């Protein structure tokens, strides 16, 4: 999703890569020992070399000429045995149409893991076995300089396009327990279906332990676990627990959230209370327009300054202190909402701030 991709953008810029996003390339012209990249409505960009990495298209011409049935984007239609519409002819890999294991829809998932499994299944069946392929959920991981990014299942854009009533949690756990030195921050986005709590997908970006977390979430999705079941996993590290507990809090109505896309919609006419519960120093270093500062440590002493009849929208650096503040407010009769992801997430997405590597147990950047 664009919000999680922003962390990758920042990492690339930090290493001297210039990103020109949101442009339309119309063509290429050889010029002065290199090429000019022609942009729609803008000056061309000169380069020594152009690499087009714009997606994968199935090369199924031979299959089509042989009379084999083709599917989406000209891909080869196969059954669960990887057999084509012509008996005893099999196809596997990037050219075949398969089932998306999360959405249940026909899909193209061009990854090495699924292709490897499909090849084994086809070989089993060719040799008289009876193996079947249940589909793929698109788990993948990439290294970008010092950062690792990983994803599994549906992203938010795809889930909403499919008409799934989607909810999410965004959290920034450490790669290992905060009381042990050397841990590094990662950002996790976990998607689930509102009505059923069915896990839909997850995205993780960070510096250490990203692959470990995405593998746990990928396994949970494959097993058909609910998001609230994550808290029951007996694992050797904490982050998946956190998302499970957060989702259970949402299900039990202990926690109400507001998100990045709500910032511009928040009224600034005094009809709601906008509250930043970070320290005075953090607040002075940057804050959202219209938010007043009452640090969470002294919130109870200042409750009389907050009108009970108004909804309260709370933010902190990582989402942890604002959660505590929201619970304090709710316990005292307020209608409180916690910002998912925290001010750190807002800065990364909206102001191109790099993901911090270290933070204190309360979420304060170090």
Tab-separated table of C-alpha atoms in Angstrom:
chain	number	residue	atom	x	y	z
A	1	UNK	CA	0.000	0.000	0.000
A	2	UNK	CA	1.198	3.590	-0.595
A	3	UNK	CA	1.475	4.343	3.129
A	4	UNK	CA	3.838	1.412	3.759
A	5	UNK	CA	5.718	2.037	0.497
A	6	UNK	CA	6.606	5.509	1.795
A	7	UNK	CA	9.128	3.912	4.170
A	8	UNK	CA	10.892	2.334	1.180
A	9	UNK	CA	10.872	5.672	-0.654
A	10	UNK	CA	12.576	7.352	2.327
A	11	UNK	CA	15.209	4.621	2.548
A	12	UNK	CA	16.037	4.973	-1.158
A	13	UNK	CA	16.299	8.766	-0.947
A	14	UNK	CA	18.494	8.403	2.154
A	15	UNK	CA	20.939	6.459	-0.041
A	16	UNK	CA	20.983	9.053	-2.810
A	17	UNK	CA	18.322	7.633	-5.129
A	18	UNK	CA	16.160	10.283	-6.811
A	19	UNK	CA	12.565	9.102	-7.158
A	20	UNK	CA	10.288	10.707	-9.747
A	21	UNK	CA	6.886	9.388	-8.726
A	22	UNK	CA	3.490	10.065	-10.271
A	23	UNK	CA	4.742	10.715	-13.816
A	24	UNK	CA	3.596	9.138	-17.080
A	25	UNK	CA	6.357	7.865	-19.380
A	26	UNK	CA	5.417	8.266	-23.033
A	27	UNK	CA	8.551	7.003	-24.753
A	28	UNK	CA	12.330	6.960	-25.168
A	29	UNK	CA	14.624	8.727	-27.630
A	30	UNK	CA	18.329	7.997	-28.192
A	31	UNK	CA	20.318	11.135	-27.481
A	32	UNK	CA	23.937	12.077	-26.726
A	33	UNK	CA	25.187	8.588	-25.976
A	34	UNK	CA	22.189	7.765	-23.825
A	35	UNK	CA	18.434	8.199	-23.884
A	36	UNK	CA	15.836	10.819	-23.076
A	37	UNK	CA	12.871	9.520	-21.103
A	38	UNK	CA	9.845	11.380	-22.435
A	39	UNK	CA	7.357	12.409	-19.741
A	40	UNK	CA	3.800	13.504	-20.383
A	41	UNK	CA	3.521	17.299	-20.070
A	42	UNK	CA	7.028	17.667	-18.581
A	43	UNK	CA	10.666	18.014	-19.600
A	44	UNK	CA	12.401	14.724	-20.468
A	45	UNK	CA	14.860	13.042	-18.109
A	46	UNK	CA	18.244	12.145	-19.627
A	47	UNK	CA	19.776	8.791	-18.676
A	48	UNK	CA	22.589	6.450	-19.671
A	49	UNK	CA	20.263	3.464	-19.541
A	50	UNK	CA	16.579	2.630	-19.093
A	51	UNK	CA	15.254	-0.502	-17.395
A	52	UNK	CA	11.557	-1.271	-17.727
A	53	UNK	CA	10.297	-3.213	-14.699
A	54	UNK	CA	6.581	-2.713	-15.220
A	55	UNK	CA	5.065	-6.054	-14.323
A	56	UNK	CA	4.843	-9.580	-15.652
A	57	UNK	CA	2.702	-10.677	-18.610
A	58	UNK	CA	2.163	-14.382	-19.383
A	59	UNK	CA	3.882	-15.661	-22.513
A	60	UNK	CA	1.235	-18.176	-23.542
A	61	UNK	CA	1.291	-17.812	-27.322
A	62	UNK	CA	2.322	-21.431	-27.883
A	63	UNK	CA	-0.438	-22.685	-25.577
A	64	UNK	CA	-3.028	-20.578	-27.388
A	65	UNK	CA	-1.915	-21.868	-30.785
A	66	UNK	CA	-2.212	-25.407	-29.452
A	67	UNK	CA	-5.850	-24.803	-28.573
A	68	UNK	CA	-5.345	-24.681	-24.809
A	69	UNK	CA	-7.884	-22.553	-22.939
A	70	UNK	CA	-6.550	-19.136	-21.829
A	71	UNK	CA	-7.730	-16.976	-18.924
A	72	UNK	CA	-7.068	-13.549	-17.421
A	73	UNK	CA	-4.466	-11.482	-19.282
A	74	UNK	CA	-3.914	-14.386	-21.669
A	75	UNK	CA	-2.706	-16.752	-18.956
A	76	UNK	CA	-3.038	-20.539	-19.181
A	77	UNK	CA	-6.046	-22.009	-17.389
A	78	UNK	CA	-5.186	-25.071	-15.280
A	79	UNK	CA	-7.074	-27.193	-12.776
A	80	UNK	CA	-5.931	-28.003	-9.232
A	81	UNK	CA	-3.668	-30.751	-10.694
A	82	UNK	CA	-1.919	-28.102	-12.875
A	83	UNK	CA	-3.418	-29.782	-15.954
A	84	UNK	CA	-4.523	-27.617	-18.880
A	85	UNK	CA	-7.772	-27.921	-20.839
A	86	UNK	CA	-6.067	-30.568	-22.981
A	87	UNK	CA	-5.551	-33.810	-21.000
A	88	UNK	CA	-1.941	-34.783	-20.208
A	89	UNK	CA	-0.608	-31.285	-20.943
A	90	UNK	CA	0.476	-29.448	-17.791
A	91	UNK	CA	1.588	-25.876	-17.152
A	92	UNK	CA	3.160	-24.163	-14.140
A	93	UNK	CA	4.777	-20.892	-13.157
A	94	UNK	CA	4.247	-17.261	-14.141
A	95	UNK	CA	2.136	-18.137	-17.191
A	96	UNK	CA	-0.689	-19.944	-15.356
A	97	UNK	CA	-3.900	-18.638	-13.823
A	98	UNK	CA	-4.319	-19.810	-10.237
A	99	UNK	CA	-6.655	-19.205	-7.308
A	100	UNK	CA	-5.869	-16.458	-4.821
A	101	UNK	CA	-5.974	-18.339	-1.526
A	102	UNK	CA	-7.311	-15.319	0.390
A	103	UNK	CA	-9.922	-13.848	-1.958
A	104	UNK	CA	-10.841	-17.105	-3.718
A	105	UNK	CA	-10.673	-15.300	-7.078
A	106	UNK	CA	-8.707	-16.301	-10.154
A	107	UNK	CA	-5.365	-14.489	-10.108
A	108	UNK	CA	-1.832	-14.192	-11.473
A	109	UNK	CA	0.856	-14.496	-8.790
A	110	UNK	CA	4.300	-14.440	-10.382
A	111	UNK	CA	6.581	-15.608	-7.594
A	112	UNK	CA	9.187	-18.351	-7.266
A	113	UNK	CA	7.604	-20.073	-4.253
A	114	UNK	CA	4.260	-20.845	-5.917
A	115	UNK	CA	6.004	-21.841	-9.176
A	116	UNK	CA	8.207	-24.318	-7.304
A	117	UNK	CA	5.200	-25.946	-5.617
A	118	UNK	CA	3.302	-26.101	-8.899
A	119	UNK	CA	6.231	-27.827	-10.609
A	120	UNK	CA	6.344	-30.528	-7.931
A	121	UNK	CA	2.573	-31.056	-8.113
A	122	UNK	CA	2.636	-31.331	-11.915
A	123	UNK	CA	5.513	-33.835	-11.717
A	124	UNK	CA	3.638	-35.919	-9.142
A	125	UNK	CA	0.561	-36.121	-11.357
A	126	UNK	CA	2.544	-36.842	-14.530
A	127	UNK	CA	4.139	-39.759	-12.695
A	128	UNK	CA	0.814	-41.220	-11.574
A	129	UNK	CA	0.388	-39.412	-8.260
A	130	UNK	CA	-2.580	-37.382	-7.098
A	131	UNK	CA	-1.383	-33.972	-5.882
A	132	UNK	CA	-3.386	-30.752	-5.954
A	133	UNK	CA	-2.584	-27.053	-5.673
A	134	UNK	CA	-4.754	-24.969	-3.328
A	135	UNK	CA	-3.625	-21.527	-4.530
A	136	UNK	CA	-1.258	-18.832	-3.328
A	137	UNK	CA	-1.486	-15.742	-1.143
A	138	UNK	CA	1.461	-13.849	-2.598
A	139	UNK	CA	3.955	-13.867	0.283
A	140	UNK	CA	7.137	-12.021	-0.686
A	141	UNK	CA	10.081	-10.167	0.817
A	142	UNK	CA	12.611	-7.686	-0.584
A	143	UNK	CA	15.809	-6.067	0.671
A	144	UNK	CA	16.156	-2.343	-0.104
A	145	UNK	CA	19.578	-1.127	1.092
A	146	UNK	CA	19.459	-1.599	4.902
A	147	UNK	CA	15.690	-2.077	5.026
A	148	UNK	CA	13.541	-5.162	4.531
A	149	UNK	CA	9.930	-5.025	3.327
A	150	UNK	CA	7.569	-7.988	3.220
A	151	UNK	CA	3.935	-8.671	2.391
A	152	UNK	CA	1.425	-11.495	2.412
A	153	UNK	CA	-2.216	-11.804	1.402
A	154	UNK	CA	-4.318	-8.879	0.237
A	155	UNK	CA	-3.286	-5.260	0.589
A	156	UNK	CA	-5.834	-2.645	1.627
A	157	UNK	CA	-6.423	-1.341	-1.902
A	158	UNK	CA	-7.137	-4.818	-3.272
A	159	UNK	CA	-9.366	-5.807	-0.342
A	160	UNK	CA	-11.526	-2.709	-0.738
A	161	UNK	CA	-11.708	-3.180	-4.513
A	162	UNK	CA	-13.093	-6.654	-3.854
A	163	UNK	CA	-15.790	-5.109	-1.664
A	164	UNK	CA	-14.492	-6.586	1.592
A	165	UNK	CA	-15.398	-4.494	4.658
A	166	UNK	CA	-11.818	-4.041	5.829
A	167	UNK	CA	-10.300	-2.816	9.074
A	168	UNK	CA	-6.637	-2.513	10.040
A	169	UNK	CA	-4.143	-2.007	12.821
A	170	UNK	CA	-0.792	-0.269	12.407
A	171	UNK	CA	1.872	-0.766	15.054
A	172	UNK	CA	5.603	-0.183	15.512
A	173	UNK	CA	7.061	-2.970	17.654
A	174	UNK	CA	10.728	-3.660	18.337
A	175	UNK	CA	12.505	-6.581	16.681
A	176	UNK	CA	12.939	-8.089	20.141
A	177	UNK	CA	12.005	-7.267	23.732
A	178	UNK	CA	12.618	-3.601	24.528
A	179	UNK	CA	14.436	-4.318	27.800
A	180	UNK	CA	17.177	-6.132	25.866
A	181	UNK	CA	19.563	-3.777	24.016
A	182	UNK	CA	19.955	-3.666	20.251
A	183	UNK	CA	16.341	-4.009	19.160
A	184	UNK	CA	15.203	-2.062	16.086
A	185	UNK	CA	11.819	-0.626	15.188
A	186	UNK	CA	9.611	-2.101	12.486
A	187	UNK	CA	6.191	-1.007	11.254
A	188	UNK	CA	3.431	-3.574	10.772
A	189	UNK	CA	0.088	-3.162	9.014
A	190	UNK	CA	-2.364	-6.009	9.580
A	191	UNK	CA	-5.652	-6.167	7.647
A	192	UNK	CA	-8.757	-8.081	8.699
A	193	UNK	CA	-12.432	-8.358	7.809
A	194	UNK	CA	-14.605	-6.333	10.190
A	195	UNK	CA	-17.535	-8.712	10.558
A	196	UNK	CA	-15.597	-11.971	10.922
A	197	UNK	CA	-12.090	-10.868	12.035
A	198	UNK	CA	-10.727	-13.052	9.209
A	199	UNK	CA	-7.106	-12.194	8.517
A	200	UNK	CA	-6.745	-10.745	5.020
A	201	UNK	CA	-3.130	-9.658	4.731
A	202	UNK	CA	-0.144	-7.990	6.320
A	203	UNK	CA	2.765	-5.732	5.409
A	204	UNK	CA	5.927	-5.263	7.489
A	205	UNK	CA	8.812	-2.826	6.968
A	206	UNK	CA	11.892	-2.614	9.160
A	207	UNK	CA	15.536	-3.462	9.701
A	208	UNK	CA	15.559	-6.773	11.588
A	209	UNK	CA	13.173	-9.698	12.002
A	210	UNK	CA	10.754	-8.634	9.254
A	211	UNK	CA	10.815	-12.012	7.488
A	212	UNK	CA	10.107	-13.805	10.751
A	213	UNK	CA	6.989	-11.744	11.437
A	214	UNK	CA	5.570	-11.986	7.928
A	215	UNK	CA	6.055	-15.762	7.960
A	216	UNK	CA	4.013	-16.082	11.161
A	217	UNK	CA	1.233	-13.943	9.702
A	218	UNK	CA	1.354	-15.819	6.381
A	219	UNK	CA	1.006	-19.105	8.269
A	220	UNK	CA	-1.913	-17.732	10.272
A	221	UNK	CA	-3.698	-16.618	7.080
A	222	UNK	CA	-3.102	-20.009	5.425
A	223	UNK	CA	-4.494	-21.764	8.508
A	224	UNK	CA	-7.658	-19.660	8.345
A	225	UNK	CA	-7.047	-18.097	11.735
A	226	UNK	CA	-8.961	-15.060	12.890
A	227	UNK	CA	-7.000	-11.915	13.675
A	228	UNK	CA	-7.983	-12.280	17.329
A	229	UNK	CA	-6.421	-15.772	17.377
A	230	UNK	CA	-2.934	-14.271	17.012
A	231	UNK	CA	-2.809	-13.614	20.738
A	232	UNK	CA	-3.088	-17.372	21.379
A	233	UNK	CA	0.096	-18.211	19.454
A	234	UNK	CA	2.896	-19.428	21.723
A	235	UNK	CA	5.799	-17.745	19.949
A	236	UNK	CA	9.303	-16.704	20.989
A	237	UNK	CA	8.718	-13.017	20.249
A	238	UNK	CA	6.018	-10.448	20.786
A	239	UNK	CA	4.855	-8.433	17.726
A	240	UNK	CA	2.130	-10.750	16.358
A	241	UNK	CA	0.682	-10.878	19.889
A	242	UNK	CA	0.391	-7.093	19.816
A	243	UNK	CA	-1.731	-7.024	16.667
A	244	UNK	CA	-3.913	-9.841	18.036
A	245	UNK	CA	-4.585	-8.009	21.280
A	246	UNK	CA	-5.233	-4.748	19.455
A	247	UNK	CA	-7.789	-6.381	17.177
A	248	UNK	CA	-9.478	-8.049	20.156
A	249	UNK	CA	-9.709	-4.622	21.812
A	250	UNK	CA	-11.410	-3.288	18.672
A	251	UNK	CA	-13.802	-6.263	18.558
A	252	UNK	CA	-14.728	-5.752	22.234
A	253	UNK	CA	-15.130	-1.996	21.654
A	254	UNK	CA	-12.372	-1.199	24.146
A	255	UNK	CA	-10.604	0.700	21.391
A	256	UNK	CA	-11.834	3.021	18.647
A	257	UNK	CA	-9.381	4.132	15.971
A	258	UNK	CA	-8.868	6.952	13.521
A	259	UNK	CA	-6.509	6.828	10.566
A	260	UNK	CA	-4.242	8.806	8.271
A	261	UNK	CA	-7.032	9.293	5.748
A	262	UNK	CA	-9.157	10.961	8.450
A	263	UNK	CA	-6.744	13.831	9.172
A	264	UNK	CA	-8.141	16.240	6.602
A	265	UNK	CA	-11.721	15.354	7.570
A	266	UNK	CA	-11.313	16.171	11.270
A	267	UNK	CA	-13.300	19.332	12.103
A	268	UNK	CA	-11.224	22.280	13.281
A	269	UNK	CA	-14.276	24.240	14.468
A	270	UNK	CA	-14.085	23.198	18.112
A	271	UNK	CA	-16.761	20.490	17.826
A	272	UNK	CA	-14.181	17.809	18.691
A	273	UNK	CA	-11.120	17.768	20.955
A	274	UNK	CA	-7.794	17.136	19.219
A	275	UNK	CA	-5.240	15.873	21.736
A	276	UNK	CA	-1.497	15.145	21.458
A	277	UNK	CA	-0.293	13.206	24.518
A	278	UNK	CA	3.444	13.194	23.820
A	279	UNK	CA	5.972	15.092	25.914
A	280	UNK	CA	6.271	18.856	25.542
A	281	UNK	CA	9.629	18.404	23.783
A	282	UNK	CA	8.200	15.978	21.222
A	283	UNK	CA	5.225	18.251	20.617
A	284	UNK	CA	7.513	21.261	20.109
A	285	UNK	CA	9.465	19.282	17.501
A	286	UNK	CA	6.393	18.975	15.295
A	287	UNK	CA	2.668	18.296	15.637
A	288	UNK	CA	-0.584	18.213	13.695
A	289	UNK	CA	-2.425	21.480	13.201
A	290	UNK	CA	-5.102	22.122	15.821
A	291	UNK	CA	-3.904	19.524	18.338
A	292	UNK	CA	-3.316	20.692	21.915
A	293	UNK	CA	-0.676	19.070	24.077
A	294	UNK	CA	-1.381	17.316	27.381
A	295	UNK	CA	1.268	14.635	28.092
A	296	UNK	CA	-0.248	11.288	29.062
A	297	UNK	CA	1.642	11.274	32.370
A	298	UNK	CA	-0.375	14.286	33.601
A	299	UNK	CA	-3.614	13.630	31.688
A	300	UNK	CA	-5.621	12.626	34.753
A	301	UNK	CA	-4.808	15.950	36.430
A	302	UNK	CA	-6.136	17.869	33.397
A	303	UNK	CA	-9.351	15.986	32.617
A	304	UNK	CA	-11.426	18.964	33.757
A	305	UNK	CA	-9.959	20.927	30.812
A	306	UNK	CA	-11.459	18.481	28.279
A	307	UNK	CA	-15.147	18.772	27.487
A	308	UNK	CA	-16.981	15.473	27.965
A	309	UNK	CA	-19.640	16.146	25.334
A	310	UNK	CA	-17.057	16.277	22.525
A	311	UNK	CA	-15.348	13.276	20.887
A	312	UNK	CA	-11.597	13.212	21.613
A	313	UNK	CA	-9.093	12.279	18.886
A	314	UNK	CA	-5.768	11.270	20.451
A	315	UNK	CA	-2.280	10.913	18.944
A	316	UNK	CA	1.213	10.097	20.265
A	317	UNK	CA	4.501	9.047	18.655
A	318	UNK	CA	3.811	5.333	18.060
A	319	UNK	CA	0.196	4.762	19.108
A	320	UNK	CA	1.033	3.243	22.516
A	321	UNK	CA	0.757	6.276	24.793
A	322	UNK	CA	-2.293	7.508	22.895
A	323	UNK	CA	-3.887	4.084	23.500
A	324	UNK	CA	-3.247	4.477	27.230
A	325	UNK	CA	-4.674	8.005	27.066
A	326	UNK	CA	-7.748	6.794	25.166
A	327	UNK	CA	-8.363	4.145	27.831
A	328	UNK	CA	-8.042	6.773	30.578
A	329	UNK	CA	-10.493	9.011	28.757
A	330	UNK	CA	-12.949	6.194	28.019
A	331	UNK	CA	-12.830	5.109	31.646
A	332	UNK	CA	-13.820	8.624	32.636
A	333	UNK	CA	-16.789	8.806	30.290
A	334	UNK	CA	-15.243	10.313	27.154
A	335	UNK	CA	-15.750	9.150	23.556
A	336	UNK	CA	-12.075	8.669	22.627
A	337	UNK	CA	-10.350	7.579	19.400
A	338	UNK	CA	-6.723	6.461	19.031
A	339	UNK	CA	-4.607	7.316	15.952
A	340	UNK	CA	-3.362	4.078	14.387
A	341	UNK	CA	0.374	4.193	13.716
A	342	UNK	CA	1.213	7.368	15.641
A	343	UNK	CA	2.874	10.636	14.653
A	344	UNK	CA	5.936	8.672	13.475
A	345	UNK	CA	3.764	6.952	10.862
A	346	UNK	CA	2.239	10.285	9.806
A	347	UNK	CA	5.692	11.846	9.325
A	348	UNK	CA	6.950	8.881	7.296
A	349	UNK	CA	3.967	8.870	4.958
A	350	UNK	CA	3.260	12.587	4.649
A	351	UNK	CA	6.665	14.205	5.232
A	352	UNK	CA	9.106	11.609	3.862
A	353	UNK	CA	10.692	10.853	7.209
A	354	UNK	CA	12.833	7.734	7.423
A	355	UNK	CA	11.742	4.944	9.755
A	356	UNK	CA	13.674	5.314	13.013
A	357	UNK	CA	15.778	2.340	14.000
A	358	UNK	CA	15.418	2.669	17.771
A	359	UNK	CA	12.703	3.744	20.197
A	360	UNK	CA	12.023	3.507	23.927
A	361	UNK	CA	9.491	1.084	25.375
A	362	UNK	CA	6.821	3.814	25.360
A	363	UNK	CA	7.370	4.519	21.659
A	364	UNK	CA	9.493	7.668	22.029
A	365	UNK	CA	12.132	7.921	19.307
A	366	UNK	CA	15.770	7.715	20.401
